[in-house]
Coordinates of C-alpha atoms in Angstrom, one line a residue:
X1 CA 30.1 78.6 55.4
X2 CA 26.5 77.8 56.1
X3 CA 25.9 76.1 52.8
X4 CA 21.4 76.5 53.0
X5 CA 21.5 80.3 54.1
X6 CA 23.0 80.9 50.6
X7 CA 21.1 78.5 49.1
X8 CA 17.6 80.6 51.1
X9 CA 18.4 83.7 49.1
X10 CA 16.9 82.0 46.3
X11 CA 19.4 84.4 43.5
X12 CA 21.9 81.9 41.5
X13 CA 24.3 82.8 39.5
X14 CA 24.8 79.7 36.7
X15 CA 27.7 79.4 34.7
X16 CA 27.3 77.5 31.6
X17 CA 26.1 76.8 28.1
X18 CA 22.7 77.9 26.3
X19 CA 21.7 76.1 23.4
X20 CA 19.1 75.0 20.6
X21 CA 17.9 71.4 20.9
X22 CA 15.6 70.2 18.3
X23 CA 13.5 67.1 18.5
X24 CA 11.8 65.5 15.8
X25 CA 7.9 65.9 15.6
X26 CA 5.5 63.9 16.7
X27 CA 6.5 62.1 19.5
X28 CA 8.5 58.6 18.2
X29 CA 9.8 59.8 14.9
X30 CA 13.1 59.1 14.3
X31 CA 16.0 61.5 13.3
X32 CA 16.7 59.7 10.1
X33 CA 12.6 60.0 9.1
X34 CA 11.8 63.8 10.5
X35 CA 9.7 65.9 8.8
X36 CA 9.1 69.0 11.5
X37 CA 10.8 69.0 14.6
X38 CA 10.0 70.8 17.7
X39 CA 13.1 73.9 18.3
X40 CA 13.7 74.7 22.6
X41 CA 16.4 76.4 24.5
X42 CA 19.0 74.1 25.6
X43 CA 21.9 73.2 27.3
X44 CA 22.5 71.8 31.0
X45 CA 22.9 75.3 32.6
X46 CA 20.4 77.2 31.0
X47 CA 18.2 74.6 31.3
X48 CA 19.1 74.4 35.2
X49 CA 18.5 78.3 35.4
X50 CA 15.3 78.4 33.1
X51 CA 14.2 75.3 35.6
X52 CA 14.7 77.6 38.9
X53 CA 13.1 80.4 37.8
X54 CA 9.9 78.9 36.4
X55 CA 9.7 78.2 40.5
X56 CA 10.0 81.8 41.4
X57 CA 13.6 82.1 42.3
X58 CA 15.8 84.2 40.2
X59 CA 18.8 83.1 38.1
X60 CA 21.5 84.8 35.9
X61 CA 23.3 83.1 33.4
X62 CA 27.3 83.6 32.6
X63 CA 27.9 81.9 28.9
X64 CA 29.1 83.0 25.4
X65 CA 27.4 82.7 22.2
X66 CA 28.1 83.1 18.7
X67 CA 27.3 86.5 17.4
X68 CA 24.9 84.8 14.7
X69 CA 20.6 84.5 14.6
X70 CA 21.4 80.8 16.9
X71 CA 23.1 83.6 20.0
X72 CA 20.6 86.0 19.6
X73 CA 18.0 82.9 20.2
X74 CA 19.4 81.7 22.9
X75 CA 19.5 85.2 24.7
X76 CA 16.1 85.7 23.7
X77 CA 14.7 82.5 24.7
X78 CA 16.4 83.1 28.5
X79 CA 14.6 86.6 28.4
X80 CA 11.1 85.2 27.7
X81 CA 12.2 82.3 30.4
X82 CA 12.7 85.4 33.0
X83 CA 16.8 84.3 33.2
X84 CA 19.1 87.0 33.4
X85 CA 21.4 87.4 30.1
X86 CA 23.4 90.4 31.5
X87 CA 26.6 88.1 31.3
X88 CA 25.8 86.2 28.1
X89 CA 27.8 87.6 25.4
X90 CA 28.8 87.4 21.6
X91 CA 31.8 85.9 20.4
X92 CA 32.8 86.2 16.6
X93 CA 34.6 84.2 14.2
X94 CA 33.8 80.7 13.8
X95 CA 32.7 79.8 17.1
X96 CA 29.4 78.4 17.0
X97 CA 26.6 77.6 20.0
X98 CA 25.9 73.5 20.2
X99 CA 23.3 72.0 19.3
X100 CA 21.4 68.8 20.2
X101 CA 18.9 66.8 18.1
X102 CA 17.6 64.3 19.9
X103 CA 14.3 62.0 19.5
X104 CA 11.4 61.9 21.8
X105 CA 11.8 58.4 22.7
X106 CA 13.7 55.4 24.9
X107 CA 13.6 52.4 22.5
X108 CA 16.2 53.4 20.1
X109 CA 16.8 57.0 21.6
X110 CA 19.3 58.7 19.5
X111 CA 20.9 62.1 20.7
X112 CA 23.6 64.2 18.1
X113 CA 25.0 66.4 19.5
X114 CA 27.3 69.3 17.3
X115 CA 30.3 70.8 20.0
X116 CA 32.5 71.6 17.3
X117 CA 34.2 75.1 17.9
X118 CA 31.6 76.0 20.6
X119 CA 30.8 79.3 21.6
X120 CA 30.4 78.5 25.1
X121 CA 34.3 76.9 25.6
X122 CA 35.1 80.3 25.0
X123 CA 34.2 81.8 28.3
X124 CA 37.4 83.2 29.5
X125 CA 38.3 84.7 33.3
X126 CA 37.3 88.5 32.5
X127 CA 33.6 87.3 31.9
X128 CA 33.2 85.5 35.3
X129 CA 35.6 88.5 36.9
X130 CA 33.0 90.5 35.4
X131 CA 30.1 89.2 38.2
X132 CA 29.1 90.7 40.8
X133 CA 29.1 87.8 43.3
X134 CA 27.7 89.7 46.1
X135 CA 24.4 89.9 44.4
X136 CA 23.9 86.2 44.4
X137 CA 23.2 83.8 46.9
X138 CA 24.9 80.5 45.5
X139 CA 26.7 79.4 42.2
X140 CA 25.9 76.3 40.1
X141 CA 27.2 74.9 37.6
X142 CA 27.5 71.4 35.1
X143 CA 30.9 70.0 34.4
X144 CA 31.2 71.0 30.9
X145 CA 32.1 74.0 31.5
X146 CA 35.5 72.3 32.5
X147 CA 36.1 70.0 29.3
X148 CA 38.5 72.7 27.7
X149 CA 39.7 75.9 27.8
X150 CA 39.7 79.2 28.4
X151 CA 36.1 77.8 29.7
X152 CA 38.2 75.6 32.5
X153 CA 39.8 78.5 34.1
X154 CA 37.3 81.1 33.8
X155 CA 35.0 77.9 35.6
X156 CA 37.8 77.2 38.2
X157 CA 38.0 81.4 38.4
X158 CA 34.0 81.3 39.2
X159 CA 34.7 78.6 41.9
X160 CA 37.4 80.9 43.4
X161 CA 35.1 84.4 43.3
X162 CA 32.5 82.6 44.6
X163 CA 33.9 81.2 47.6
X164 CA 35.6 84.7 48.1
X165 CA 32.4 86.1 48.3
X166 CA 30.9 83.9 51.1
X167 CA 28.7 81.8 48.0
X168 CA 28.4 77.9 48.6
X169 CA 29.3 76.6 45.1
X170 CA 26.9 73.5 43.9
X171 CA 28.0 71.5 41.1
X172 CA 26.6 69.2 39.1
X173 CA 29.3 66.6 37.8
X174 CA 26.9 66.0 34.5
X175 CA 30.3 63.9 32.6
X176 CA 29.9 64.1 29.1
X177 CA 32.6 62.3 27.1
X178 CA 32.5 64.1 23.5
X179 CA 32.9 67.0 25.2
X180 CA 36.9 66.4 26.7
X181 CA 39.9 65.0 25.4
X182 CA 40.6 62.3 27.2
X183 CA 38.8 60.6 29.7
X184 CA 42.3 60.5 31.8
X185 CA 42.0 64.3 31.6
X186 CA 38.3 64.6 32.7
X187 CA 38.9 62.2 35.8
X188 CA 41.9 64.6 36.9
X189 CA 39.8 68.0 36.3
X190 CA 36.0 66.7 37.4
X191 CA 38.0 65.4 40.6
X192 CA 39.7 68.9 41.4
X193 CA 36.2 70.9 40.9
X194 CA 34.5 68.1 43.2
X195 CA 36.8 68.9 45.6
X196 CA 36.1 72.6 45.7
X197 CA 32.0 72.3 46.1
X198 CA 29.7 72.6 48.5
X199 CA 27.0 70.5 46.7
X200 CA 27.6 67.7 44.8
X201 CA 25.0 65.8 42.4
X202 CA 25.8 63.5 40.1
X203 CA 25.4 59.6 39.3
X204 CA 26.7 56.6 40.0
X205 CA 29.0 56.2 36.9
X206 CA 30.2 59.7 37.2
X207 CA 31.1 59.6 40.6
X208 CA 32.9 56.0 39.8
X209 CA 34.6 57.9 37.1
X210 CA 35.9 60.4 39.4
X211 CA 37.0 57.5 41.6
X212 CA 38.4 54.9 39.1
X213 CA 36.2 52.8 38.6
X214 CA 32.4 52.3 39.3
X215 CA 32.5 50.2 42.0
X216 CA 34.5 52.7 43.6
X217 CA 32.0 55.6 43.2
X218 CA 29.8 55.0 46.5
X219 CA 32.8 54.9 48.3
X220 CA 34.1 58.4 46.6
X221 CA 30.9 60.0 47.2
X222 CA 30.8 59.0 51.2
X223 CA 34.7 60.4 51.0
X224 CA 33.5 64.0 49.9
X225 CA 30.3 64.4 51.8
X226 CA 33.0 63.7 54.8
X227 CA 35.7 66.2 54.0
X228 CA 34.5 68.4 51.5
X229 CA 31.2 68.8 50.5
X230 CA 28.3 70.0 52.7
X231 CA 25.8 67.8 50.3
X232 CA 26.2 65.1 48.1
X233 CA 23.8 62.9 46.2
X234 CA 24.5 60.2 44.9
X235 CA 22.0 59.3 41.8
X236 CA 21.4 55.9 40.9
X237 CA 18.6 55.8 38.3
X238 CA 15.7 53.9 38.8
X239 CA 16.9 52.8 42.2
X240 CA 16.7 56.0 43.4
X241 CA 19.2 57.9 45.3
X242 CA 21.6 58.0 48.7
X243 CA 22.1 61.4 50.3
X244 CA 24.7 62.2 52.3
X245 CA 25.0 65.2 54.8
X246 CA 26.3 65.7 58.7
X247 CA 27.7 62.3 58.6
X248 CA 24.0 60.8 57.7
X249 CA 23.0 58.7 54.5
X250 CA 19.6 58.2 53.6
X251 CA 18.3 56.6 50.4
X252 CA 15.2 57.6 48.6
X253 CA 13.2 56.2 45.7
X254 CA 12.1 57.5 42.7
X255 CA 8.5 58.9 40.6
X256 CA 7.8 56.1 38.1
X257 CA 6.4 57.4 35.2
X258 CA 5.9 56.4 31.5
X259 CA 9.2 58.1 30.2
X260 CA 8.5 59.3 26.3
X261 CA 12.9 60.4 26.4
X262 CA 15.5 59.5 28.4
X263 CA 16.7 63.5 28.7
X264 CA 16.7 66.2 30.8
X265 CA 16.0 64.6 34.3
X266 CA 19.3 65.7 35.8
X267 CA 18.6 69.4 34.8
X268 CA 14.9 69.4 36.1
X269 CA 16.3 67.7 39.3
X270 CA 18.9 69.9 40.3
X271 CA 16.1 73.1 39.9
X272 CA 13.4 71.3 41.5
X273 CA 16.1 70.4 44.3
X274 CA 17.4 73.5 44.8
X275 CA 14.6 75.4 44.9
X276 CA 13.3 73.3 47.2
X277 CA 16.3 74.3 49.6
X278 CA 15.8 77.7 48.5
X279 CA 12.0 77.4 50.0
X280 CA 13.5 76.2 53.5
X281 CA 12.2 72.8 52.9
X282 CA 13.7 69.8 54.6
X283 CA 16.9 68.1 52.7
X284 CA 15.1 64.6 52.0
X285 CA 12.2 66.5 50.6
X286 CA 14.0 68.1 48.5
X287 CA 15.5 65.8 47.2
X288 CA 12.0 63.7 46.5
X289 CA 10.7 66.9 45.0
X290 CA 13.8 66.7 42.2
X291 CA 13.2 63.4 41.4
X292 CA 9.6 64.3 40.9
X293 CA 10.7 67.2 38.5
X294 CA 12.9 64.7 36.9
X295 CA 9.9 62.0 36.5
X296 CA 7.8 65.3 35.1
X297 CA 10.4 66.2 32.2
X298 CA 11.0 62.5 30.9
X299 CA 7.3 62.4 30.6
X300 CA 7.1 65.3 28.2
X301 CA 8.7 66.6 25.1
X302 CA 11.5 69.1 25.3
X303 CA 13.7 69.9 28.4
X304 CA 13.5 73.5 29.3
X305 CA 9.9 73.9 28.1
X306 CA 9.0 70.7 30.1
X307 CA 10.5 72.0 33.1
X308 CA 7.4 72.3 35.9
X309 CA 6.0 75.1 37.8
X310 CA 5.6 75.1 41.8
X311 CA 1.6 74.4 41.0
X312 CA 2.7 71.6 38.2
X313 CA 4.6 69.5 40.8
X314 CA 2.1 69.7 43.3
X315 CA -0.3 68.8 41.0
X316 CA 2.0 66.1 40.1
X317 CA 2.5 65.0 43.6
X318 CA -1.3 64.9 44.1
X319 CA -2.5 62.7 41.6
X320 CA 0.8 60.6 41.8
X321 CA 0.6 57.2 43.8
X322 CA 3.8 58.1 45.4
X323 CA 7.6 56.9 45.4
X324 CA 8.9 53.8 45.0
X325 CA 10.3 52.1 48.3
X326 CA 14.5 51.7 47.6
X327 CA 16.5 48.7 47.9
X328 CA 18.5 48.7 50.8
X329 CA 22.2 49.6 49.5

C-alpha cells in the first residue's frame, strides 16, 4: 500500500465523536466563577475533520448522537464547518453526546469532561459497514473510539473495510483514561489498533503506555515504524518531536507561543499534518506545519473554531521567528 497516494486524495473518512465543549468567558475565568461561557463543536474527531477541511480537503464524519437539541447541534455545527454528516446518526434512549467544560487557561487548567452513557460508544458495525470506503482516500481516527463497546468493534470493523478497500488507516492514539475501564484493558486494545495503522501519532506517555512503561515508549515507537506502520511520530511536548519513516528518524522542534489553554494541539496537528501530506508536501514539513497548527490553537480560545486556515498558518509562519532547535535524543 502506498500509504501518501491515499493520503494525496485529500477525501478522509473520520470515525469518531462530535461534541459541545464550553469554556468559560473571558479568557482566565474559572469554572467555579463563570458567568457566560463560550459554546464550540467538539470532540477529537470532529475536531480533526472540521481541522482538515477549513484547509480545503474534504472530510466525512461516522459518529452517533443523541436524538436531542445537543445531536442536532453537533450535526449542524459540522454542516456550517463543511464536514460531511451523512453517517452521523441519532440514537434514542438515554444515551447522551459528551461534553467538555474546560477553562481558557494553563495555571490551574481545569477540564470536566461528562462520558456518562455516551452517544458516540454506541457506534455499532452496521454504521461503519454502511461507508462507502471507495469514496475516500484514507481513514483516521482517535483512540476513543476503542474504550468500549459496540464502538470497539464497529472501530476495529472500520480498520478492517478500510484496509479492504486499499485505504491507509492513520490513527491517532489520543489515550484518555476516564474514558476505559481499566488501564490493563486500554494497553491490550490501543496496542492491537497500533498494530493495524499505517500512521501513527501519538506522545510520549501514550506510546510508553502501549509499551509498559514510559521509558519503554521510544523504543515501541522505533518497533512499529519498523514492522508496521508506514509513519510514526513520536510527540514529545515542548521538546518537539522524532519521526520515523523508511528506516530514518529525524527530530524536529516546536512553535513557541504564549499558550492561553493547554487543549486541542493534538487535533489541530494531526489536520494541519495531514493536509500537509495531502498537498504533496515533504514528510518533515509536514510535520513542522502541525506543530505550527498546534502552537496556533493553544494560543486561542476554543478548539475547532481556533483551528487555522491555509492563509492563517502562512501568516503564522511569516511573522513567526521560527522553530525551536531540538535536543538531541
Amino acid at each position: 500500500m502506498d500509504v501518501l497516494q491515499g493520503i494525496k486524495k485529500n477525501t478522509f473518512v473520520v470515525v469518531g465523536r462530535v461534541g459541545i465543549d464550553f469554556s468559560p468567558e473571558p479568557a482566565g475565568v474559572g469554572i467555579e466563577d463563570a458567568t457566560s461561557m463560550m459554546v464550540a463543536m467538539g470532540g477529537s474527531s470532529a475536531n480533526i475533520a472540521a481541522g482538515l477541511v477549513k484547509f480545503g480537503s474534504k472530510a466525512a464524519l461516522v459518529t452517533r448522537v443523541s436524538n436531542d437539541a445537543i445531536g442536532r447541534y453537533c450535526i449542524s455545527q459540522l454542516n456550517r464547518y463543511g464536514v460531511d454528516a451523512t453517517h452521523v446518526k441519532p440514537i434514542s434512549g438515554e444515551f447522551r453526546n459528551s461534553l467538555a467544560v474546560y477553562e481558557t487557561r494553563v495555571e490551574n487548567h481545569n477540564s470536566v469532561i461528562y462520558r456518562n452513557g455516551a452517544a458516540d460508544f454506541q457506534m455499532c458495525i452496521e454504521d461503519v459497514e454502511a461507508v462507502d470506503y471507495t469514496q475516500f482516500g484514507a481513514l483516521i481516527t482517535a483512540g476513543t473510539v476503542f474504550a468500549a463497546e459496540p464502538s470497539r468493534s464497529a472501530a476495529f470493523r472500520a480498520f478492517e473495510l478500510a484496509k479492504a478497500a486499499g485505504l491507509p488507516v492513520i490513527f491517532d492514539v489520543d489515550y484518555r483514561p476516564y474514558s476505559w475501564p481499566s488501564p490493563q484493558v486500554a494497553e491490550e486494545v490501543l496496542s492491537k489498533a497500533g498494530a493495524m495503522a499505517d500512521v501513527i501519532v501519538a506522545n510520549d506517555e501514550e506510546f510508553g503506555f502501549m509499551a509498559g512503561g514510559l521509558e519503554k515508549g521510544l523504543a515501541k515507537a522505533r518497533a512499529l515504524a519498523a514492522t508496521t506502520a508506514a509513519i510514526v511520530v513520536y510527540k514529545m511536548g515542548h521538546l518537539g518531536a522524532i519521526t520515523f519513516a523508511d528506516g530514518t528518524e529525524t527530530q524536529s522542534g516546536i512553535y513557541p507561543v504564549q499558550a492561553v489553554k493547554p487543549t486541542g494541539a493534538g487535533d489541530s496537528f494531526m489536520a494541519g499534518f495531514i493536509a500537509s501530506l495531502a498537498e504533496g508536501r515533504d514528510l518533515n514539513n509536514a510535520v513542522m506545519r502541525g506543530s505550527a497548527c498546534a502552537a496556533i490553537v493553544v494560543a486561542k480560545p476554543g478548539c475547532a473554531p481556533a483551528m487555522p486556515t491555509e492563509d492563517q498558518l502562512e501568516a503564522f509562519l511569516g511573522s513567526h521567528p521560527g522553530p525551536s532547535v531540538p535536543d538531541v535524543i
